[in-house]
Coordinates of N, CA and C in Angstrom, one line a residue:
M1 N 15.9 -12.5 51.5 CA 16.1 -12.9 50.0 C 14.8 -13.2 49.3
T2 N 13.9 -14.0 49.9 CA 12.7 -14.4 49.3 C 11.8 -13.2 49.1
R3 N 11.8 -12.3 50.2 CA 11.0 -11.1 50.1 C 11.4 -10.2 49.0
R4 N 12.7 -10.0 48.8 CA 13.3 -9.3 47.6 C 12.8 -9.9 46.3
L5 N 12.8 -11.2 46.2 CA 12.5 -11.8 44.9 C 11.0 -11.6 44.7
T6 N 10.2 -11.7 45.7 CA 8.8 -11.5 45.6 C 8.4 -10.1 45.2
L7 N 9.1 -9.0 45.8 CA 9.0 -7.7 45.3 C 9.4 -7.5 43.9
A8 N 10.6 -8.1 43.5 CA 11.2 -7.8 42.2 C 10.4 -8.5 41.1
L9 N 9.7 -9.6 41.4 CA 9.1 -10.5 40.3 C 8.2 -9.7 39.5
P10 N 7.2 -8.9 40.1 CA 6.3 -8.1 39.2 C 7.0 -7.2 38.3
A11 N 8.1 -6.6 38.7 CA 8.9 -5.6 38.0 C 9.6 -6.5 36.8
L12 N 10.1 -7.5 37.1 CA 10.7 -8.3 36.0 C 9.8 -8.8 35.0
L13 N 8.7 -9.2 35.4 CA 7.6 -9.6 34.4 C 7.1 -8.4 33.6
A14 N 6.9 -7.3 34.2 CA 6.5 -6.1 33.5 C 7.5 -5.6 32.5
S15 N 8.8 -5.8 32.9 CA 9.9 -5.4 32.0 C 10.0 -6.3 30.8
A16 N 9.7 -7.6 31.0 CA 9.7 -8.6 29.9 C 8.6 -8.2 28.9
L17 N 7.4 -7.8 29.5 CA 6.3 -7.5 28.6 C 6.5 -6.3 27.9
L18 N 7.1 -5.3 28.5 CA 7.3 -4.0 27.8 C 8.3 -4.1 26.7
T19 N 9.3 -4.9 26.9 CA 10.4 -5.0 25.8 C 10.1 -5.9 24.8
G20 N 9.2 -6.9 25.0 CA 8.8 -7.9 23.9 C 9.8 -9.0 23.9
C21 N 9.3 -10.2 24.0 CA 10.3 -11.3 24.2 C 9.9 -12.3 23.1
A22 N 10.9 -12.8 22.3 CA 10.6 -13.7 21.3 C 10.5 -15.1 21.9
Q23 N 10.0 -16.0 21.2 CA 9.9 -17.4 21.7 C 11.2 -18.0 22.0
D24 N 12.2 -17.6 21.4 CA 13.5 -18.1 21.7 C 14.4 -17.2 22.8
G25 N 13.6 -16.3 23.4 CA 14.1 -15.6 24.4 C 14.8 -14.2 24.0
R26 N 14.8 -13.9 22.8 CA 15.4 -12.6 22.3 C 14.4 -11.5 22.8
M27 N 15.1 -10.4 23.1 CA 14.3 -9.3 23.6 C 14.4 -8.2 22.5
A28 N 13.3 -7.5 22.3 CA 13.2 -6.3 21.3 C 13.2 -5.1 22.2
E29 N 14.1 -4.3 21.9 CA 14.3 -3.0 22.5 C 13.1 -2.1 22.3
V30 N 12.7 -1.3 23.3 CA 11.7 -0.4 23.1 C 12.3 0.9 22.5
R31 N 11.7 1.4 21.3 CA 12.2 2.4 20.5 C 11.0 3.3 20.1
D32 N 11.4 4.5 19.7 CA 10.2 5.4 19.2 C 10.0 5.2 17.8
T33 N 8.8 4.9 17.4 CA 8.4 4.4 16.0 C 8.7 5.6 15.1
A34 N 8.5 6.8 15.5 CA 8.8 8.0 14.5 C 10.3 8.1 14.2
Q35 N 11.1 7.9 15.3 CA 12.5 7.9 15.1 C 13.0 6.8 14.2
I36 N 12.5 5.5 14.4 CA 12.9 4.4 13.5 C 12.4 4.7 12.1
R37 N 11.2 5.3 11.9 CA 10.7 5.6 10.5 C 11.8 6.6 9.8
K38 N 12.1 7.6 10.6 CA 13.0 8.6 10.0 C 14.4 8.0 9.7
A39 N 14.9 7.2 10.6 CA 16.2 6.5 10.4 C 16.1 5.5 9.2
T40 N 15.0 4.9 9.0 CA 14.8 4.0 7.8 C 14.8 4.8 6.5
Q41 N 14.0 5.9 6.6 CA 14.0 6.8 5.4 C 15.3 7.3 5.0
Q42 N 16.2 7.8 6.1 CA 17.4 8.2 5.8 C 18.4 7.2 5.2
T43 N 18.2 5.9 5.8 CA 19.0 4.8 5.2 C 18.6 4.7 3.8
S44 N 17.4 4.6 3.4 CA 16.9 4.5 2.1 C 17.6 5.6 1.2
S45 N 17.5 6.9 1.7 CA 18.0 7.9 0.9 C 19.5 7.7 0.6
R46 N 20.2 7.4 1.7 CA 21.7 7.2 1.6 C 21.9 6.1 0.5
I47 N 21.2 5.0 0.4 CA 21.3 3.9 -0.7 C 21.1 4.5 -2.0
L48 N 20.0 5.3 -2.1 CA 19.7 5.9 -3.5 C 20.9 6.8 -3.9
D49 N 21.4 7.6 -2.9 CA 22.5 8.5 -3.3 C 23.7 7.6 -3.8
M50 N 23.9 6.5 -3.1 CA 25.1 5.7 -3.5 C 24.9 5.1 -4.9
T51 N 23.7 4.8 -5.3 CA 23.6 4.3 -6.7 C 24.0 5.3 -7.7
G52 N 23.8 6.6 -7.5 CA 24.2 7.7 -8.5 C 23.0 7.8 -9.5
L53 N 22.0 7.0 -9.4 CA 20.8 7.1 -10.4 C 19.9 8.4 -10.2
K54 N 19.5 8.8 -11.3 CA 18.6 10.0 -11.3 C 17.2 9.6 -11.9
G55 N 16.8 8.4 -11.8 CA 15.5 8.0 -12.4 C 14.3 8.5 -11.5
T56 N 13.2 7.9 -11.9 CA 12.0 8.1 -11.1 C 11.9 7.1 -9.9
V57 N 11.6 7.6 -8.7 CA 11.6 6.8 -7.4 C 10.1 6.6 -7.0
T58 N 9.9 5.4 -6.6 CA 8.4 5.3 -6.0 C 8.3 6.1 -4.7
K59 N 7.0 6.5 -4.4 CA 6.9 7.4 -3.3 C 6.7 6.8 -1.9
P60 N 6.0 5.6 -1.7 CA 5.6 5.2 -0.4 C 6.8 5.3 0.6
G61 N 6.5 5.6 1.8 CA 7.7 5.7 2.7 C 7.7 4.5 3.6
P62 N 8.5 4.4 4.6 CA 8.5 3.3 5.5 C 7.3 3.0 6.3
L63 N 7.0 1.8 6.6 CA 5.7 1.4 7.3 C 6.2 0.2 8.3
P64 N 5.5 0.3 9.5 CA 5.8 -0.7 10.5 C 5.0 -2.0 10.2
L65 N 5.6 -3.1 10.2 CA 5.1 -4.4 10.0 C 5.5 -5.3 11.3
P66 N 4.5 -6.1 11.7 CA 4.8 -7.0 12.8 C 5.9 -7.9 12.5
C67 N 6.7 -8.2 13.6 CA 7.8 -9.2 13.6 C 7.2 -10.5 14.1
D68 N 7.6 -11.6 13.4 CA 7.1 -12.9 13.9 C 7.8 -13.3 15.2
D69 N 7.1 -14.2 15.8 CA 7.7 -14.8 17.1 C 7.9 -13.9 18.2
Y70 N 7.3 -12.8 18.3 CA 7.5 -12.0 19.5 C 6.1 -11.8 20.3
E71 N 6.1 -11.7 21.5 CA 5.1 -11.5 22.4 C 5.3 -10.1 23.0
P72 N 4.4 -9.3 23.3 CA 2.9 -9.4 22.9 C 2.8 -9.1 21.4
E73 N 1.9 -10.0 20.7 CA 1.8 -9.8 19.3 C 1.3 -8.5 18.9
G74 N 1.9 -8.0 17.8 CA 1.4 -6.7 17.3 C 2.1 -5.5 17.8
R75 N 2.9 -5.7 18.8 CA 3.6 -4.6 19.5 C 5.1 -4.6 19.1
V76 N 5.6 -5.7 18.7 CA 7.0 -5.7 18.2 C 7.0 -5.7 16.7
V77 N 7.6 -4.6 16.2 CA 7.5 -4.4 14.7 C 8.9 -4.2 14.1
Q78 N 9.0 -4.1 12.8 CA 10.2 -3.7 12.1 C 9.7 -2.6 11.1
M79 N 10.6 -1.6 10.8 CA 10.2 -0.7 9.9 C 10.6 -1.2 8.6
R80 N 9.7 -1.2 7.5 CA 10.1 -1.7 6.2 C 9.8 -0.7 5.1
H81 N 10.8 -0.4 4.2 CA 10.7 0.5 3.2 C 11.0 -0.1 1.8
N82 N 9.9 -0.4 1.1 CA 10.1 -0.9 -0.3 C 10.1 0.3 -1.3
W83 N 11.1 0.4 -2.1 CA 11.0 1.4 -3.2 C 11.9 0.9 -4.4
S84 N 11.6 1.6 -5.5 CA 12.4 1.3 -6.7 C 12.7 2.5 -7.5
V85 N 13.7 2.4 -8.4 CA 14.2 3.3 -9.3 C 13.8 2.8 -10.7
Y86 N 13.3 3.6 -11.5 CA 12.9 3.2 -12.9 C 12.8 4.4 -13.9
D87 N 12.4 4.1 -15.1 CA 12.5 5.2 -16.1 C 13.9 5.5 -16.6
L88 N 14.7 4.5 -16.5 CA 16.0 4.7 -17.0 C 16.4 3.4 -17.8
P89 N 17.3 3.5 -18.8 CA 17.8 2.3 -19.6 C 18.4 1.3 -18.6
F90 N 18.1 0.1 -18.9 CA 18.7 -1.0 -18.1 C 20.2 -0.9 -17.9
E91 N 20.9 -0.4 -18.9 CA 22.4 -0.3 -18.7 C 22.7 0.7 -17.5
E92 N 22.0 1.7 -17.4 CA 22.2 2.6 -16.3 C 21.8 2.0 -15.0
L93 N 20.8 1.3 -14.9 CA 20.4 0.6 -13.7 C 21.5 -0.3 -13.3
E94 N 22.0 -1.1 -14.3 CA 23.1 -2.0 -14.1 C 24.3 -1.4 -13.5
K95 N 24.7 -0.2 -14.0 CA 25.7 0.6 -13.5 C 25.6 1.1 -12.1
G96 N 24.4 1.4 -11.7 CA 23.9 1.9 -10.4 C 24.1 0.8 -9.5
Y97 N 23.6 -0.5 -9.9 CA 23.7 -1.6 -9.1 C 25.2 -2.0 -8.7
A98 N 25.9 -2.0 -9.8 CA 27.5 -2.2 -9.5 C 28.1 -1.2 -8.7
H99 N 27.7 0.0 -8.9 CA 28.3 1.1 -8.0 C 27.9 0.9 -6.6
L100 N 26.7 0.5 -6.4 CA 26.1 0.4 -5.0 C 26.9 -0.7 -4.3
R101 N 27.3 -1.8 -5.0 CA 28.1 -2.9 -4.3 C 29.4 -2.3 -3.8
T102 N 30.1 -1.4 -4.5 CA 31.3 -0.8 -4.0 C 31.0 0.2 -2.9
A103 N 30.0 1.1 -3.1 CA 29.8 2.1 -2.2 C 29.2 1.6 -0.9
L104 N 28.5 0.6 -0.8 CA 28.0 0.1 0.4 C 29.2 -0.5 1.3
T105 N 30.2 -1.2 0.6 CA 31.3 -1.8 1.3 C 32.1 -0.5 1.9
E106 N 32.3 0.5 1.0 CA 33.1 1.6 1.5 C 32.4 2.4 2.6
D107 N 31.1 2.3 2.7 CA 30.4 3.0 3.7 C 30.2 2.0 5.0
G108 N 30.9 0.9 5.0 CA 30.8 0.1 6.3 C 29.8 -1.0 6.3
W109 N 29.0 -1.1 5.2 CA 28.0 -2.2 5.1 C 28.8 -3.5 4.9
R110 N 28.1 -4.6 5.4 CA 28.7 -5.9 5.0 C 27.8 -6.7 4.0
I111 N 28.2 -7.0 2.9 CA 27.4 -7.7 2.0 C 27.4 -9.2 2.4
V112 N 26.2 -9.6 2.7 CA 26.0 -11.0 3.0 C 25.7 -12.0 2.1
S113 N 25.1 -11.5 1.0 CA 24.9 -12.4 -0.2 C 24.9 -11.5 -1.4
D114 N 25.3 -12.0 -2.6 CA 25.4 -11.3 -3.8 C 25.5 -12.3 -5.0
G115 N 24.5 -12.2 -5.7 CA 24.5 -13.1 -6.9 C 23.0 -13.3 -7.4
P116 N 22.8 -14.2 -8.4 CA 21.5 -14.4 -8.9 C 20.6 -15.2 -7.8
D117 N 19.3 -14.7 -7.9 CA 18.4 -15.4 -7.0 C 18.1 -16.8 -7.6
T118 N 17.0 -17.5 -7.0 CA 16.7 -18.9 -7.5 C 15.6 -18.8 -8.5
S119 N 15.1 -17.6 -8.9 CA 14.0 -17.7 -9.9 C 14.5 -18.0 -11.2
K120 N 13.5 -18.2 -12.1 CA 13.8 -18.6 -13.5 C 14.6 -17.5 -14.2
A121 N 14.3 -16.2 -13.9 CA 15.0 -15.0 -14.3 C 16.5 -14.9 -13.8
K122 N 16.8 -15.6 -12.7 CA 18.1 -15.5 -12.1 C 18.4 -14.0 -11.9
T123 N 17.6 -13.3 -11.3 CA 17.6 -11.9 -10.9 C 18.9 -11.6 -10.0
P124 N 19.7 -10.7 -10.4 CA 20.9 -10.3 -9.6 C 20.3 -9.6 -8.2
T125 N 20.7 -10.2 -7.1 CA 20.2 -9.8 -5.8 C 21.3 -9.7 -4.9
M126 N 21.3 -8.6 -4.1 CA 22.4 -8.4 -3.1 C 21.7 -8.1 -1.8
V127 N 22.2 -8.6 -0.7 CA 21.6 -8.4 0.6 C 22.8 -7.9 1.5
A128 N 22.6 -6.8 2.2 CA 23.7 -6.1 3.0 C 23.1 -5.7 4.3
D129 N 24.0 -5.7 5.3 CA 23.7 -5.3 6.8 C 24.5 -4.0 6.9
A130 N 23.8 -2.9 7.5 CA 24.4 -1.7 7.7 C 25.3 -1.8 9.0
P131 N 26.3 -0.9 9.0 CA 27.1 -0.9 10.3 C 26.3 -0.7 11.5
G132 N 26.5 -1.4 12.5 CA 25.7 -1.3 13.8 C 24.5 -2.3 13.8
G133 N 24.1 -2.8 12.8 CA 23.1 -3.8 12.7 C 21.7 -3.2 12.8
D134 N 21.4 -1.9 12.6 CA 20.0 -1.4 12.7 C 19.2 -1.6 11.5
H135 N 19.9 -1.7 10.4 CA 19.2 -1.9 9.1 C 19.8 -3.0 8.2
S136 N 19.0 -3.6 7.4 CA 19.5 -4.5 6.3 C 18.8 -4.1 5.1
A137 N 19.4 -4.3 3.9 CA 18.8 -4.0 2.6 C 18.9 -5.2 1.7
E138 N 17.9 -5.3 0.7 CA 18.0 -6.3 -0.3 C 17.7 -5.5 -1.5
I139 N 18.6 -5.6 -2.5 CA 18.6 -4.9 -3.7 C 18.5 -5.9 -4.9
R140 N 17.6 -5.6 -5.7 CA 17.3 -6.5 -6.9 C 17.4 -5.6 -8.2
L141 N 18.1 -6.2 -9.1 CA 18.2 -5.5 -10.5 C 17.3 -6.3 -11.5
M142 N 16.1 -5.8 -11.7 CA 15.1 -6.5 -12.5 C 15.2 -6.1 -14.0
D143 N 15.7 -7.0 -14.7 CA 15.8 -6.8 -16.3 C 14.4 -7.1 -16.9
N144 N 13.6 -6.2 -17.2 CA 12.3 -6.5 -17.8 C 12.2 -6.1 -19.3
R145 N 13.3 -6.0 -20.0 CA 13.4 -5.7 -21.3 C 12.7 -6.6 -22.3
K146 N 12.6 -7.8 -22.0 CA 11.9 -8.7 -22.9 C 10.5 -9.0 -22.5
D147 N 10.0 -8.3 -21.4 CA 8.6 -8.4 -20.9 C 7.6 -7.7 -21.7
E148 N 6.4 -7.9 -21.5 CA 5.3 -7.1 -22.0 C 5.5 -5.6 -21.7
D149 N 5.8 -5.4 -20.4 CA 6.0 -4.1 -19.9 C 7.5 -4.0 -19.7
P150 N 8.3 -3.4 -20.6 CA 9.7 -3.5 -20.6 C 10.4 -2.6 -19.6
T151 N 9.7 -2.0 -18.6 CA 10.3 -1.1 -17.7 C 11.1 -2.0 -16.7
S152 N 12.5 -1.7 -16.7 CA 13.4 -2.4 -15.8 C 13.5 -1.6 -14.5
V153 N 13.7 -2.2 -13.4 CA 13.8 -1.5 -12.2 C 15.0 -1.9 -11.3
L154 N 15.4 -1.0 -10.4 CA 16.3 -1.4 -9.4 C 15.4 -1.2 -8.1
A155 N 15.1 -2.4 -7.5 CA 14.2 -2.6 -6.4 C 14.9 -2.8 -5.2
V156 N 14.5 -1.9 -4.2 CA 15.3 -1.9 -2.8 C 14.2 -2.1 -1.7
T157 N 14.6 -2.9 -0.8 CA 13.9 -3.2 0.5 C 14.8 -2.8 1.7
V158 N 14.5 -1.8 2.4 CA 15.3 -1.5 3.6 C 14.4 -1.9 4.8
V159 N 15.0 -2.7 5.8 CA 14.3 -3.2 6.9 C 15.1 -2.9 8.2
S160 N 14.4 -2.3 9.1 CA 15.1 -2.1 10.5 C 15.0 -3.4 11.2
R161 N 15.8 -3.5 12.3 CA 15.6 -4.6 13.2 C 14.4 -4.4 14.0
C162 N 13.9 -5.6 14.5 CA 12.6 -5.5 15.3 C 12.8 -4.7 16.5
F163 N 11.7 -4.1 16.9 CA 11.7 -3.2 18.1 C 10.3 -3.2 18.7
Q164 N 10.3 -2.9 19.9 CA 9.0 -2.7 20.7 C 8.6 -1.3 20.6
E165 N 7.4 -1.1 20.1 CA 6.9 0.3 19.9 C 6.7 0.9 21.2
T166 N 7.0 2.2 21.3 CA 6.8 2.9 22.5 C 5.3 2.9 23.0
P167 N 4.9 2.9 24.2 CA 3.6 2.9 24.6 C 2.8 4.1 24.1
G168 N 1.6 3.9 23.6 CA 0.9 5.0 23.0 C 1.1 5.2 21.5
A169 N 2.1 4.3 20.9 CA 2.3 4.5 19.4 C 1.2 3.7 18.8
S170 N 0.8 4.1 17.5 CA -0.3 3.4 16.8 C 0.3 2.1 16.5
P171 N -0.5 1.0 16.7 CA -0.1 -0.4 16.4 C 0.2 -0.6 14.9
A172 N 1.0 -1.6 14.6 CA 1.3 -1.8 13.2 C 0.1 -2.4 12.6
P173 N 0.0 -2.1 11.2 CA -1.2 -2.6 10.4 C -1.3 -4.1 10.4

């Protein structure tokens, strides 16, 4: 029994290092960064489709960012995709936001919060979790009609759950 434990201990330690362990004991699954990037992009595209909006959409794609509280540092990441829709009247953005609330629920998402944020502007903000828990989204309806730059936006952030990058993948910035 002791010999088995002695032989198994290095394998167990290597497994913990490869999968990434949070300080609270949570483990991050090893996943392919390119696949997670693609899935995050597809989730973002699906959300855009659900809004029904045809405005201008910002271009940057999903990027890996380090997850806090995981060891080894820098190897456990989450894919994050910030984007927004603009160049539409605020009333259209407002309709898209309202439509998204219904469409997300119909698509199996669970809305975990929905209402004004704590800012002075009381920005309508919705947070939802995708079916299966692979992604979450925060959606903000930013009414800038009274600002110096009156461009209102529907701002979306899609985030994957934390994962351990496959060996050989480029590290997170």
